[in-house]
Amino acid sequence: MSYIQNNQDRLRFAWLSNNGLTYKRHTQIRQEYEDFYTAYEDDFCRINDEKFVTKFKSLKPKIDKEILKLHNTLMEQDIYLQTLPDKPYPPILRSLNEPPLAIFYQGDISVIYKLPKMITVVGSRDVSEYSKEIMDKILGKICQSGVGVVSGLAYGVDSYSHQICLDNHAPALAVLGMGLDKDIFYPKEVQFLRDRIVDSGGLLLSEYLPTTPGNKFTFPRRNRILANLTPITLVVQAKSESGSMITANEAFDNNKKVATFPAHIGSKGYDGNIELIQKKVIIVTEPKDILGELGVAEVRSKANKIYKDLSEKDIMIVEALKGQIRSVEDLTKDIEGLTFSELMVSLSMLELKGIVKNAGLNQWKVV
């Protein structure tokens, strides 16, 4: 018999995972009950946790109303759910010391299985020009070689690393410190990246109910997932007392490798880098410092270098043309917010760059 037998119980379990049901309590409940339904109907009374049982009894009258709202949100926004007792629950998350009881995701869950050849990238929201330059130079080539990026999609290093990753067509995974509901997502400045990750076949992941806003507790808790998903955590730019250093320490504690860029001498905000270098982490001065650790050969792709210089609009056009020949009229319908004349100008510029080609009769394809 499955521990969770139907979707209603799955939704109840997921909702409770954000309302008092911890991993420790879940373990106790599984020891006392054969299945979740029996435990739920019994008000979890067999476990020796009066505080939780009392809270649950106060919540129980409204739970079914709440899970109906949850179900509607999942359906409306194409958000998917897996719970820890489910067989498909990702093994890499199950192996955490305190795995999320429920995960909500958008995009392609198979990205999870590419994690051994991906890296976690963290750093300051106030990213310097030096850090951007070194990320362009080194992280860009790492991604050109097929290595994907896991990050938190915050402003600064997170969003910049994901932009580099997507520009080089590498796998992208973002672990959010909030729910996946678009209405509560921030920073709004990187909303386009969130959409682009999903549209490119990447993955958005959260352990929080979709309408949960980010706060001072959700972001640090998210860091344990960031630190454990990939073999290497790369700290780009960090102060000693920062979320990035918390993530690095989580990686250390779980025998994961940590890497960092050399600190920019004389600039503020790199004392975390200096602290990490003193701990003898991997110092990254060229792509092979990361690629060698992953057993990945460096690939030099002229096409990827060209893509890196494209605008968001041009990338949308190229992605829409991949693997097929399409008319201008068809592209205009498919790409929202782009007029016929704007599309023709962009196609002409892309043709000059050798990226697309007119196949005749105003039909276009990627070269």
GROMACS .gro file of C-alpha atoms in nm:
model
  367
    1MET     CA    1   0.000   0.000   0.000
    2SER     CA    2   0.128   0.345  -0.090
    3TYR     CA    3   0.174   0.587   0.198
    4ILE     CA    4  -0.008   0.858   0.001
    5GLN     CA    5  -0.296   0.701  -0.190
    6ASN     CA    6  -0.464   0.985  -0.382
    7ASN     CA    7  -0.419   1.342  -0.499
    8GLN     CA    8  -0.627   1.491  -0.217
    9ASP     CA    9  -0.392   1.340   0.040
   10ARG     CA   10  -0.092   1.456  -0.165
   11LEU     CA   11  -0.223   1.814  -0.158
   12ARG     CA   12  -0.297   1.792   0.215
   13PHE     CA   13   0.054   1.659   0.279
   14ALA     CA   14   0.210   1.937   0.069
   15TRP     CA   15   0.006   2.209   0.240
   16LEU     CA   16   0.097   2.078   0.585
   17SER     CA   17   0.466   2.070   0.486
   18ASN     CA   18   0.445   2.451   0.491
   19ASN     CA   19   0.227   2.461   0.801
   20GLY     CA   20   0.404   2.275   1.079
   21LEU     CA   21   0.480   1.932   0.932
   22THR     CA   22   0.859   1.902   0.950
   23TYR     CA   23   1.082   1.622   0.823
   24LYS     CA   24   1.134   1.504   1.182
   25ARG     CA   25   0.760   1.494   1.248
   26HIS     CA   26   0.700   1.320   0.917
   27THR     CA   27   0.948   1.049   1.019
   28GLN     CA   28   0.767   1.000   1.351
   29ILE     CA   29   0.429   0.979   1.177
   30ARG     CA   30   0.552   0.714   0.932
   31GLN     CA   31   0.672   0.505   1.224
   32GLU     CA   32   0.327   0.517   1.384
   33TYR     CA   33   0.093   0.495   1.084
   34GLU     CA   34   0.072   0.274   0.777
   35ASP     CA   35  -0.054   0.554   0.552
   36PHE     CA   36  -0.108   0.929   0.556
   37TYR     CA   37  -0.489   0.910   0.533
   38THR     CA   38  -0.513   0.710   0.857
   39ALA     CA   39  -0.275   0.949   1.032
   40TYR     CA   40  -0.470   1.251   0.907
   41GLU     CA   41  -0.809   1.114   1.015
   42ASP     CA   42  -0.661   1.025   1.356
   43ASP     CA   43  -0.530   1.384   1.397
   44PHE     CA   44  -0.176   1.240   1.426
   45CYS     CA   45  -0.255   1.161   1.791
   46ARG     CA   46  -0.014   0.866   1.814
   47ILE     CA   47   0.296   1.085   1.789
   48ASN     CA   48   0.432   1.241   2.105
   49ASP     CA   49   0.407   1.601   1.986
   50GLU     CA   50   0.126   1.786   2.160
   51LYS     CA   51   0.221   2.121   2.005
   52PHE     CA   52   0.188   1.991   1.649
   53VAL     CA   53  -0.131   1.793   1.719
   54THR     CA   54  -0.295   2.097   1.878
   55LYS     CA   55  -0.196   2.319   1.585
   56PHE     CA   56  -0.318   2.061   1.335
   57LYS     CA   57  -0.659   2.034   1.502
   58SER     CA   58  -0.698   2.411   1.482
   59LEU     CA   59  -0.606   2.408   1.112
   60LYS     CA   60  -0.799   2.099   1.003
   61PRO     CA   61  -1.139   2.269   0.945
   62LYS     CA   62  -0.991   2.494   0.674
   63ILE     CA   63  -0.741   2.256   0.512
   64ASP     CA   64  -0.969   2.120   0.240
   65LYS     CA   65  -1.063   2.475   0.140
   66GLU     CA   66  -0.693   2.567   0.126
   67ILE     CA   67  -0.598   2.265  -0.085
   68LEU     CA   68  -0.874   2.349  -0.334
   69LYS     CA   69  -0.710   2.690  -0.381
   70LEU     CA   70  -0.372   2.517  -0.408
   71HIS     CA   71  -0.506   2.276  -0.671
   72ASN     CA   72  -0.648   2.564  -0.876
   73THR     CA   73  -0.318   2.755  -0.863
   74LEU     CA   74  -0.123   2.450  -0.977
   75MET     CA   75  -0.360   2.394  -1.269
   76GLU     CA   76  -0.377   2.759  -1.375
   77GLN     CA   77   0.000   2.818  -1.373
   78ASP     CA   78   0.130   2.478  -1.491
   79ILE     CA   79   0.298   2.410  -1.158
   80TYR     CA   80   0.368   2.047  -1.072
   81LEU     CA   81   0.400   1.879  -0.734
   82GLN     CA   82   0.596   1.586  -0.597
   83THR     CA   83   0.604   1.478  -0.232
   84LEU     CA   84   0.876   1.291  -0.048
   85PRO     CA   85   0.674   0.965  -0.028
   86ASP     CA   86   0.619   0.966  -0.408
   87LYS     CA   87   0.836   0.720  -0.601
   88PRO     CA   88   0.934   0.976  -0.871
   89TYR     CA   89   1.066   1.219  -0.606
   90PRO     CA   90   1.422   1.309  -0.721
   91PRO     CA   91   1.685   1.089  -0.549
   92ILE     CA   92   1.932   1.378  -0.518
   93LEU     CA   93   1.680   1.571  -0.307
   94ARG     CA   94   1.584   1.260  -0.111
   95SER     CA   95   1.950   1.221  -0.010
   96LEU     CA   96   1.958   1.555   0.177
   97ASN     CA   97   1.983   1.543   0.555
   98GLU     CA   98   1.653   1.729   0.566
   99PRO     CA   99   1.484   1.683   0.227
  100PRO     CA  100   1.188   1.902   0.132
  101LEU     CA  101   0.865   1.719   0.210
  102ALA     CA  102   0.714   1.867  -0.105
  103ILE     CA  103   0.862   2.024  -0.415
  104PHE     CA  104   0.678   2.246  -0.661
  105TYR     CA  105   0.825   2.292  -1.006
  106GLN     CA  106   0.775   2.444  -1.349
  107GLY     CA  107   0.959   2.331  -1.658
  108ASP     CA  108   1.143   2.009  -1.736
  109ILE     CA  109   1.205   1.795  -1.426
  110SER     CA  110   1.457   1.584  -1.621
  111VAL     CA  111   1.710   1.868  -1.572
  112ILE     CA  112   1.754   1.714  -1.225
  113TYR     CA  113   1.941   1.425  -1.388
  114LYS     CA  114   2.192   1.662  -1.550
  115LEU     CA  115   2.306   1.795  -1.211
  116PRO     CA  116   2.631   1.590  -1.196
  117LYS     CA  117   2.755   1.807  -1.484
  118MET     CA  118   2.621   2.136  -1.348
  119ILE     CA  119   2.753   2.387  -1.094
  120THR     CA  120   2.585   2.604  -0.833
  121VAL     CA  121   2.669   2.974  -0.870
  122VAL     CA  122   2.611   3.219  -0.584
  123GLY     CA  123   2.720   3.570  -0.498
  124SER     CA  124   2.629   3.925  -0.413
  125ARG     CA  125   2.317   4.105  -0.534
  126ASP     CA  126   2.541   4.411  -0.575
  127VAL     CA  127   2.759   4.251  -0.842
  128SER     CA  128   3.064   4.452  -0.953
  129GLU     CA  129   3.182   4.513  -1.308
  130TYR     CA  130   3.493   4.308  -1.226
  131SER     CA  131   3.276   4.010  -1.132
  132LYS     CA  132   3.066   4.048  -1.446
  133GLU     CA  133   3.378   4.062  -1.660
  134ILE     CA  134   3.527   3.749  -1.508
  135MET     CA  135   3.193   3.566  -1.532
  136ASP     CA  136   3.164   3.659  -1.901
  137LYS     CA  137   3.516   3.534  -1.963
  138ILE     CA  138   3.519   3.214  -1.758
  139LEU     CA  139   3.161   3.109  -1.680
  140GLY     CA  140   3.065   3.174  -2.042
  141LYS     CA  141   3.320   2.921  -2.165
  142ILE     CA  142   3.219   2.673  -1.895
  143CYS     CA  143   2.859   2.692  -2.017
  144GLN     CA  144   2.970   2.667  -2.381
  145SER     CA  145   3.110   2.329  -2.285
  146GLY     CA  146   2.764   2.211  -2.180
  147VAL     CA  147   2.789   2.268  -1.806
  148GLY     CA  148   2.466   2.409  -1.666
  149VAL     CA  149   2.403   2.653  -1.383
  150VAL     CA  150   2.200   2.620  -1.064
  151SER     CA  151   2.131   2.945  -0.882
  152GLY     CA  152   1.869   3.131  -0.682
  153LEU     CA  153   1.752   3.378  -0.949
  154ALA     CA  154   1.810   3.674  -0.720
  155TYR     CA  155   1.929   4.006  -0.859
  156GLY     CA  156   2.304   4.032  -0.919
  157VAL     CA  157   2.531   3.729  -0.950
  158ASP     CA  158   2.240   3.482  -0.959
  159SER     CA  159   2.057   3.640  -1.249
  160TYR     CA  160   2.377   3.728  -1.436
  161SER     CA  161   2.499   3.367  -1.416
  162HIS     CA  162   2.167   3.237  -1.546
  163GLN     CA  163   2.174   3.485  -1.832
  164ILE     CA  164   2.520   3.361  -1.932
  165CYS     CA  165   2.400   3.003  -1.901
  166LEU     CA  166   2.095   3.059  -2.121
  167ASP     CA  167   2.287   3.264  -2.377
  168ASN     CA  168   2.515   2.963  -2.420
  169HIS     CA  169   2.229   2.710  -2.435
  170ALA     CA  170   2.334   2.517  -2.124
  171PRO     CA  171   2.085   2.361  -1.876
  172ALA     CA  172   1.946   2.607  -1.620
  173LEU     CA  173   1.785   2.535  -1.283
  174ALA     CA  174   1.666   2.800  -1.037
  175VAL     CA  175   1.582   2.720  -0.675
  176LEU     CA  176   1.354   2.994  -0.546
  177GLY     CA  177   1.330   3.120  -0.190
  178MET     CA  178   0.959   3.184  -0.244
  179GLY     CA  179   0.662   3.019  -0.412
  180LEU     CA  180   0.627   2.983  -0.788
  181ASP     CA  181   0.318   3.200  -0.828
  182LYS     CA  182   0.414   3.471  -1.078
  183ASP     CA  183   0.224   3.739  -0.886
  184ILE     CA  184   0.456   3.716  -0.583
  185PHE     CA  185   0.783   3.667  -0.774
  186TYR     CA  186   1.062   3.918  -0.726
  187PRO     CA  187   1.284   4.085  -0.820
  188LYS     CA  188   1.057   4.186  -1.108
  189GLU     CA  189   1.364   4.297  -1.305
  190VAL     CA  190   1.453   3.931  -1.370
  191GLN     CA  191   1.100   3.807  -1.444
  192PHE     CA  192   1.207   3.765  -1.808
  193LEU     CA  193   1.481   3.522  -1.699
  194ARG     CA  194   1.234   3.315  -1.501
  195ASP     CA  195   1.020   3.280  -1.815
  196ARG     CA  196   1.322   3.215  -2.032
  197ILE     CA  197   1.444   2.931  -1.809
  198VAL     CA  198   1.113   2.748  -1.849
  199ASP     CA  199   1.084   2.824  -2.222
  200SER     CA  200   1.438   2.693  -2.285
  201GLY     CA  201   1.368   2.356  -2.120
  202GLY     CA  202   1.511   2.450  -1.781
  203LEU     CA  203   1.357   2.406  -1.437
  204LEU     CA  204   1.220   2.627  -1.159
  205LEU     CA  205   1.205   2.459  -0.819
  206SER     CA  206   1.064   2.557  -0.479
  207GLU     CA  207   0.974   2.382  -0.156
  208TYR     CA  208   0.723   2.655  -0.072
  209LEU     CA  209   0.352   2.674  -0.149
  210PRO     CA  210   0.308   2.877  -0.470
  211THR     CA  211   0.174   3.190  -0.299
  212THR     CA  212   0.444   3.201  -0.028
  213PRO     CA  213   0.642   3.529  -0.047
  214GLY     CA  214   1.015   3.529   0.018
  215ASN     CA  215   1.133   3.640   0.362
  216LYS     CA  216   1.436   3.633   0.595
  217PHE     CA  217   1.368   3.267   0.677
  218THR     CA  218   1.285   3.120   0.336
  219PHE     CA  219   1.600   3.237   0.157
  220PRO     CA  220   1.857   3.096   0.405
  221ARG     CA  221   1.663   2.768   0.422
  222ARG     CA  222   1.671   2.743   0.043
  223ASN     CA  223   2.053   2.756   0.054
  224ARG     CA  224   2.084   2.395   0.178
  225ILE     CA  225   1.927   2.283  -0.150
  226LEU     CA  226   2.149   2.507  -0.363
  227ALA     CA  227   2.461   2.372  -0.193
  228ASN     CA  228   2.375   2.006  -0.237
  229LEU     CA  229   2.238   1.980  -0.589
  230THR     CA  230   2.569   1.997  -0.776
  231PRO     CA  231   2.928   1.874  -0.723
  232ILE     CA  232   3.069   2.229  -0.704
  233THR     CA  233   2.947   2.558  -0.557
  234LEU     CA  234   3.114   2.860  -0.719
  235VAL     CA  235   3.118   3.174  -0.505
  236VAL     CA  236   3.165   3.468  -0.741
  237GLN     CA  237   3.161   3.764  -0.503
  238ALA     CA  238   3.069   3.752  -0.135
  239LYS     CA  239   3.103   3.926   0.198
  240SER     CA  240   3.201   3.716   0.500
  241GLU     CA  241   2.857   3.747   0.655
  242SER     CA  242   2.631   3.664   0.362
  243GLY     CA  243   2.390   3.408   0.224
  244SER     CA  244   2.655   3.303  -0.027
  245MET     CA  245   2.890   3.205   0.255
  246ILE     CA  246   2.608   3.014   0.425
  247THR     CA  247   2.566   2.820   0.101
  248ALA     CA  248   2.942   2.759   0.078
  249ASN     CA  249   2.951   2.630   0.435
  250GLU     CA  250   2.654   2.402   0.362
  251ALA     CA  251   2.856   2.261   0.072
  252PHE     CA  252   3.162   2.210   0.296
  253ASP     CA  253   2.949   2.033   0.558
  254ASN     CA  254   2.820   1.790   0.297
  255ASN     CA  255   3.159   1.714   0.142
  256LYS     CA  256   3.088   1.912  -0.174
  257LYS     CA  257   3.358   2.113  -0.348
  258VAL     CA  258   3.367   2.492  -0.325
  259ALA     CA  259   3.532   2.724  -0.575
  260THR     CA  260   3.582   3.098  -0.595
  261PHE     CA  261   3.725   3.367  -0.820
  262PRO     CA  262   4.028   3.566  -0.701
  263ALA     CA  263   3.921   3.867  -0.497
  264HIS     CA  264   3.938   4.208  -0.661
  265ILE     CA  265   4.209   4.381  -0.459
  266GLY     CA  266   4.094   4.714  -0.321
  267SER     CA  267   3.725   4.653  -0.387
  268LYS     CA  268   3.462   4.609  -0.120
  269GLY     CA  269   3.253   4.296  -0.096
  270TYR     CA  270   3.518   4.028  -0.154
  271ASP     CA  271   3.621   3.940   0.202
  272GLY     CA  272   3.421   3.617   0.166
  273ASN     CA  273   3.633   3.522  -0.136
  274ILE     CA  274   3.950   3.586   0.065
  275GLU     CA  275   3.818   3.374   0.350
  276LEU     CA  276   3.743   3.088   0.111
  277ILE     CA  277   4.086   3.109  -0.054
  278GLN     CA  278   4.242   3.073   0.292
  279LYS     CA  279   4.043   2.750   0.329
  280LYS     CA  280   4.214   2.618   0.017
  281VAL     CA  281   3.909   2.596  -0.208
  282ILE     CA  282   3.937   2.569  -0.587
  283ILE     CA  283   4.064   2.904  -0.717
  284VAL     CA  284   3.914   2.962  -1.061
  285THR     CA  285   4.128   3.157  -1.307
  286GLU     CA  286   4.031   2.972  -1.625
  287PRO     CA  287   3.749   2.740  -1.739
  288LYS     CA  288   3.949   2.419  -1.699
  289ASP     CA  289   3.968   2.474  -1.322
  290ILE     CA  290   3.597   2.385  -1.308
  291LEU     CA  291   3.571   2.165  -1.617
  292GLY     CA  292   3.857   1.945  -1.498
  293GLU     CA  293   3.680   1.879  -1.168
  294LEU     CA  294   3.368   1.774  -1.358
  295GLY     CA  295   3.553   1.566  -1.616
  296VAL     CA  296   3.423   1.785  -1.901
  297ALA     CA  297   3.632   1.892  -2.199
  298GLU     CA  298   3.632   2.257  -2.299
  299VAL     CA  299   3.438   2.325  -2.617
  300ARG     CA  300   3.509   2.633  -2.821
  301SER     CA  301   3.192   2.721  -3.011
  302LYS     CA  302   3.187   3.010  -3.253
  303ALA     CA  303   2.807   2.993  -3.268
  304ASN     CA  304   2.774   3.030  -2.894
  305LYS     CA  305   2.995   3.338  -2.898
  306ILE     CA  306   2.764   3.492  -3.157
  307TYR     CA  307   2.453   3.404  -2.953
  308LYS     CA  308   2.608   3.570  -2.649
  309ASP     CA  309   2.584   3.909  -2.821
  310LEU     CA  310   2.220   3.876  -2.925
  311SER     CA  311   1.935   4.073  -2.773
  312GLU     CA  312   1.653   3.900  -2.588
  313LYS     CA  313   1.430   3.962  -2.891
  314ASP     CA  314   1.681   3.806  -3.134
  315ILE     CA  315   1.725   3.501  -2.912
  316MET     CA  316   1.347   3.449  -2.913
  317ILE     CA  317   1.351   3.453  -3.294
  318VAL     CA  318   1.638   3.203  -3.316
  319GLU     CA  319   1.473   2.971  -3.062
  320ALA     CA  320   1.144   2.987  -3.256
  321LEU     CA  321   1.324   2.885  -3.577
  322LYS     CA  322   1.528   2.598  -3.433
  323GLY     CA  323   1.476   2.271  -3.618
  324GLN     CA  324   1.220   2.407  -3.864
  325ILE     CA  325   1.156   2.647  -4.152
  326ARG     CA  326   0.894   2.911  -4.073
  327SER     CA  327   0.732   3.205  -4.248
  328VAL     CA  328   0.749   3.563  -4.123
  329GLU     CA  329   0.372   3.562  -4.074
  330ASP     CA  330   0.395   3.249  -3.859
  331LEU     CA  331   0.676   3.398  -3.648
  332THR     CA  332   0.482   3.722  -3.596
  333LYS     CA  333   0.191   3.524  -3.450
  334ASP     CA  334   0.420   3.313  -3.232
  335ILE     CA  335   0.646   3.584  -3.086
  336GLU     CA  336   0.440   3.815  -2.869
  337GLY     CA  337   0.505   4.189  -2.887
  338LEU     CA  338   0.699   4.181  -3.216
  339THR     CA  339   0.557   4.360  -3.522
  340PHE     CA  340   0.608   4.245  -3.880
  341SER     CA  341   0.851   4.530  -3.957
  342GLU     CA  342   1.053   4.473  -3.637
  343LEU     CA  343   1.076   4.104  -3.720
  344MET     CA  344   1.202   4.174  -4.073
  345VAL     CA  345   1.473   4.407  -3.939
  346SER     CA  346   1.584   4.147  -3.682
  347LEU     CA  347   1.588   3.866  -3.940
  348SER     CA  348   1.800   4.078  -4.175
  349MET     CA  349   2.052   4.151  -3.898
  350LEU     CA  350   2.062   3.784  -3.795
  351GLU     CA  351   2.122   3.689  -4.158
  352LEU     CA  352   2.416   3.930  -4.178
  353LYS     CA  353   2.561   3.761  -3.867
  354GLY     CA  354   2.529   3.422  -4.035
  355ILE     CA  355   2.281   3.286  -3.781
  356VAL     CA  356   1.966   3.256  -3.994
  357LYS     CA  357   1.902   3.218  -4.366
  358ASN     CA  358   1.615   3.303  -4.602
  359ALA     CA  359   1.505   2.968  -4.744
  360GLY     CA  360   1.293   3.134  -5.015
  361LEU     CA  361   0.937   3.268  -5.031
  362ASN     CA  362   1.001   3.457  -4.706
  363GLN     CA  363   1.062   3.131  -4.518
  364TRP     CA  364   1.346   3.138  -4.264
  365LYS     CA  365   1.565   2.883  -4.089
  366VAL     CA  366   1.864   2.867  -3.855
  367VAL     CA  367   2.195   2.812  -4.036
   0.00000   0.00000   0.00000
